[in-house]
Short mmCIF file of N, CA and C in Angstrom, two decimals:
data_model
loop_
_atom_site.label_atom_id
_atom_site.label_comp_id
_atom_site.label_asym_id
_atom_site.label_seq_id
_atom_site.Cartn_x
_atom_site.Cartn_y
_atom_site.Cartn_z
N MET A 14 0.83 -1.19 0.00
CA MET A 14 0.00 0.00 0.00
C MET A 14 0.87 1.26 0.00
N MET A 15 1.94 1.27 0.80
CA MET A 15 2.80 2.43 0.88
C MET A 15 3.54 2.66 -0.45
N LEU A 16 3.95 1.59 -1.11
CA LEU A 16 4.62 1.70 -2.39
C LEU A 16 3.68 2.27 -3.44
N TRP A 17 2.44 1.83 -3.44
CA TRP A 17 1.43 2.33 -4.38
C TRP A 17 1.19 3.83 -4.16
N ARG A 18 1.15 4.24 -2.90
CA ARG A 18 0.95 5.65 -2.58
C ARG A 18 2.14 6.48 -3.07
N ALA A 19 3.36 5.97 -2.89
CA ALA A 19 4.56 6.67 -3.36
C ALA A 19 4.54 6.79 -4.89
N ARG A 20 4.13 5.72 -5.56
CA ARG A 20 4.02 5.75 -7.02
C ARG A 20 3.04 6.82 -7.46
N ASN A 21 1.91 6.90 -6.80
CA ASN A 21 0.89 7.90 -7.15
C ASN A 21 1.40 9.31 -6.88
N ASP A 22 2.15 9.49 -5.80
CA ASP A 22 2.71 10.81 -5.49
C ASP A 22 3.68 11.26 -6.58
N ILE A 23 4.54 10.35 -7.01
CA ILE A 23 5.50 10.68 -8.07
C ILE A 23 4.76 10.97 -9.38
N PHE A 24 3.77 10.15 -9.69
CA PHE A 24 2.98 10.36 -10.91
C PHE A 24 2.34 11.75 -10.87
N GLN A 25 1.79 12.12 -9.73
CA GLN A 25 1.13 13.41 -9.60
C GLN A 25 2.12 14.56 -9.75
N LEU A 26 3.31 14.41 -9.20
CA LEU A 26 4.34 15.45 -9.35
C LEU A 26 4.71 15.65 -10.82
N ILE A 27 4.87 14.55 -11.54
CA ILE A 27 5.20 14.64 -12.96
C ILE A 27 4.05 15.30 -13.72
N GLU A 28 2.83 14.87 -13.44
CA GLU A 28 1.67 15.43 -14.15
C GLU A 28 1.51 16.92 -13.86
N THR A 29 1.75 17.33 -12.63
CA THR A 29 1.66 18.75 -12.28
C THR A 29 2.68 19.55 -13.08
N ALA A 30 3.89 19.03 -13.21
CA ALA A 30 4.93 19.71 -13.98
C ALA A 30 4.52 19.81 -15.45
N ILE A 31 3.91 18.77 -15.99
CA ILE A 31 3.45 18.78 -17.38
C ILE A 31 2.37 19.83 -17.57
N VAL A 32 1.39 19.85 -16.68
CA VAL A 32 0.30 20.83 -16.78
C VAL A 32 0.85 22.25 -16.70
N GLU A 33 1.78 22.48 -15.79
CA GLU A 33 2.39 23.80 -15.68
C GLU A 33 3.13 24.17 -16.96
N GLY A 34 3.82 23.22 -17.55
CA GLY A 34 4.50 23.45 -18.82
C GLY A 34 3.53 23.76 -19.94
N GLN A 35 2.38 23.08 -19.94
CA GLN A 35 1.34 23.35 -20.94
C GLN A 35 0.78 24.75 -20.75
N GLU A 36 0.51 25.12 -19.51
CA GLU A 36 -0.04 26.45 -19.22
C GLU A 36 0.95 27.56 -19.59
N ALA A 37 2.23 27.27 -19.49
CA ALA A 37 3.27 28.24 -19.84
C ALA A 37 3.55 28.26 -21.34
N GLY A 38 2.91 27.36 -22.09
CA GLY A 38 3.11 27.30 -23.53
C GLY A 38 4.38 26.58 -23.95
N GLU A 39 5.01 25.86 -23.03
CA GLU A 39 6.24 25.13 -23.34
C GLU A 39 5.98 23.71 -23.79
N ILE A 40 4.79 23.21 -23.53
CA ILE A 40 4.40 21.85 -23.93
C ILE A 40 3.06 21.96 -24.64
N LYS A 41 2.91 21.22 -25.72
CA LYS A 41 1.67 21.27 -26.51
C LYS A 41 0.45 20.97 -25.64
N GLN A 42 -0.53 21.85 -25.73
CA GLN A 42 -1.73 21.69 -24.93
C GLN A 42 -2.70 20.66 -25.52
N GLU A 43 -2.56 20.37 -26.80
CA GLU A 43 -3.47 19.41 -27.42
C GLU A 43 -3.15 17.96 -27.05
N LEU A 44 -2.01 17.75 -26.41
CA LEU A 44 -1.66 16.41 -25.93
C LEU A 44 -2.14 16.27 -24.49
N PRO A 45 -2.85 15.19 -24.18
CA PRO A 45 -3.32 15.01 -22.81
C PRO A 45 -2.15 14.90 -21.82
N ALA A 46 -2.23 15.65 -20.74
CA ALA A 46 -1.17 15.65 -19.73
C ALA A 46 -0.96 14.24 -19.17
N THR A 47 -2.04 13.50 -19.01
CA THR A 47 -1.92 12.14 -18.47
C THR A 47 -1.13 11.23 -19.40
N MET A 48 -1.32 11.39 -20.71
CA MET A 48 -0.58 10.57 -21.67
C MET A 48 0.91 10.88 -21.61
N ILE A 49 1.24 12.17 -21.55
CA ILE A 49 2.65 12.56 -21.47
C ILE A 49 3.25 12.05 -20.16
N THR A 50 2.50 12.16 -19.09
CA THR A 50 2.96 11.67 -17.79
C THR A 50 3.20 10.17 -17.83
N ASP A 51 2.28 9.43 -18.43
CA ASP A 51 2.47 7.97 -18.58
C ASP A 51 3.75 7.67 -19.35
N LEU A 52 3.98 8.41 -20.42
CA LEU A 52 5.17 8.21 -21.24
C LEU A 52 6.44 8.42 -20.41
N ILE A 53 6.49 9.52 -19.69
CA ILE A 53 7.66 9.82 -18.87
C ILE A 53 7.81 8.81 -17.74
N PHE A 54 6.72 8.55 -17.06
CA PHE A 54 6.75 7.64 -15.91
C PHE A 54 7.25 6.26 -16.32
N ASN A 55 6.77 5.77 -17.44
CA ASN A 55 7.19 4.43 -17.89
C ASN A 55 8.56 4.44 -18.53
N ALA A 56 8.99 5.56 -19.05
CA ALA A 56 10.31 5.62 -19.67
C ALA A 56 11.42 5.49 -18.64
N VAL A 57 11.18 5.88 -17.41
CA VAL A 57 12.22 5.75 -16.39
C VAL A 57 12.50 4.29 -16.08
N ARG A 58 11.67 3.41 -16.56
CA ARG A 58 11.89 1.98 -16.38
C ARG A 58 12.79 1.41 -17.47
N LEU A 59 13.35 2.27 -18.34
CA LEU A 59 14.25 1.79 -19.38
C LEU A 59 15.38 1.00 -18.75
N ASN A 60 15.81 -0.01 -19.44
CA ASN A 60 16.85 -0.89 -18.91
C ASN A 60 18.18 -0.12 -18.82
N GLN A 61 18.62 0.12 -17.61
CA GLN A 61 19.81 0.92 -17.37
C GLN A 61 21.10 0.28 -17.89
N ARG A 62 21.11 -1.00 -18.07
CA ARG A 62 22.38 -1.64 -18.46
C ARG A 62 22.82 -1.25 -19.87
N TYR A 63 21.96 -0.65 -20.66
CA TYR A 63 22.31 -0.25 -22.02
C TYR A 63 22.90 1.16 -22.07
N TYR A 64 22.98 1.81 -20.93
CA TYR A 64 23.45 3.19 -20.89
C TYR A 64 24.63 3.30 -19.94
N ASP A 65 25.57 4.18 -20.26
CA ASP A 65 26.77 4.35 -19.44
C ASP A 65 26.48 5.04 -18.11
N HIS A 66 25.51 5.92 -18.09
CA HIS A 66 25.26 6.72 -16.90
C HIS A 66 23.77 7.02 -16.80
N PRO A 67 23.20 7.00 -15.60
CA PRO A 67 21.77 7.29 -15.45
C PRO A 67 21.34 8.61 -16.07
N LEU A 68 22.19 9.64 -16.03
CA LEU A 68 21.84 10.93 -16.63
C LEU A 68 21.70 10.83 -18.14
N GLU A 69 22.38 9.85 -18.74
CA GLU A 69 22.27 9.66 -20.19
C GLU A 69 20.84 9.32 -20.57
N VAL A 70 20.20 8.48 -19.77
CA VAL A 70 18.81 8.12 -20.03
C VAL A 70 17.93 9.36 -19.96
N GLY A 71 18.14 10.19 -18.95
CA GLY A 71 17.35 11.40 -18.81
C GLY A 71 17.55 12.36 -19.97
N THR A 72 18.78 12.51 -20.40
CA THR A 72 19.09 13.40 -21.52
C THR A 72 18.44 12.89 -22.81
N LEU A 73 18.55 11.61 -23.05
CA LEU A 73 17.95 11.04 -24.26
C LEU A 73 16.42 11.13 -24.21
N LEU A 74 15.86 10.86 -23.06
CA LEU A 74 14.41 10.94 -22.90
C LEU A 74 13.94 12.38 -23.15
N TYR A 75 14.64 13.34 -22.58
CA TYR A 75 14.31 14.75 -22.79
C TYR A 75 14.32 15.07 -24.28
N HIS A 76 15.36 14.62 -24.97
CA HIS A 76 15.48 14.89 -26.41
C HIS A 76 14.30 14.29 -27.18
N VAL A 77 13.96 13.06 -26.88
CA VAL A 77 12.84 12.40 -27.58
C VAL A 77 11.53 13.13 -27.32
N ILE A 78 11.29 13.51 -26.07
CA ILE A 78 10.03 14.16 -25.74
C ILE A 78 9.92 15.53 -26.39
N PHE A 79 10.99 16.31 -26.36
CA PHE A 79 10.91 17.68 -26.87
C PHE A 79 11.25 17.82 -28.35
N ASN A 80 11.93 16.83 -28.92
CA ASN A 80 12.32 16.93 -30.34
C ASN A 80 11.72 15.83 -31.21
N GLY A 81 11.15 14.82 -30.59
CA GLY A 81 10.56 13.72 -31.36
C GLY A 81 11.59 12.71 -31.80
N ILE A 82 11.14 11.74 -32.60
CA ILE A 82 12.04 10.70 -33.08
C ILE A 82 12.30 10.82 -34.57
N GLY A 83 11.72 11.83 -35.19
CA GLY A 83 11.90 12.03 -36.62
C GLY A 83 13.27 12.59 -36.95
N SER A 84 13.64 12.46 -38.21
CA SER A 84 14.92 12.98 -38.69
C SER A 84 14.88 14.51 -38.70
N ASP A 85 16.02 15.12 -38.46
CA ASP A 85 16.11 16.58 -38.48
C ASP A 85 16.14 17.11 -39.91
N GLU A 86 16.27 16.24 -40.87
CA GLU A 86 16.37 16.67 -42.28
C GLU A 86 15.04 17.04 -42.84
#
């Protein structure tokens, strides 16, 4: 029960940050905040053994979320 509550607290913190970003015009408002939160929340479960450093995962995740996966060309 305590673990579930902690999970919900973290989820809510992420979602609050997303909503604030949407209100500030930094994140697209047409995307549901809950969907973006789910994406971020589940992305932190990426298998760490494929990355040299935990910050690398965060940097790559940030890039994918804010720049997409399409080619820059």
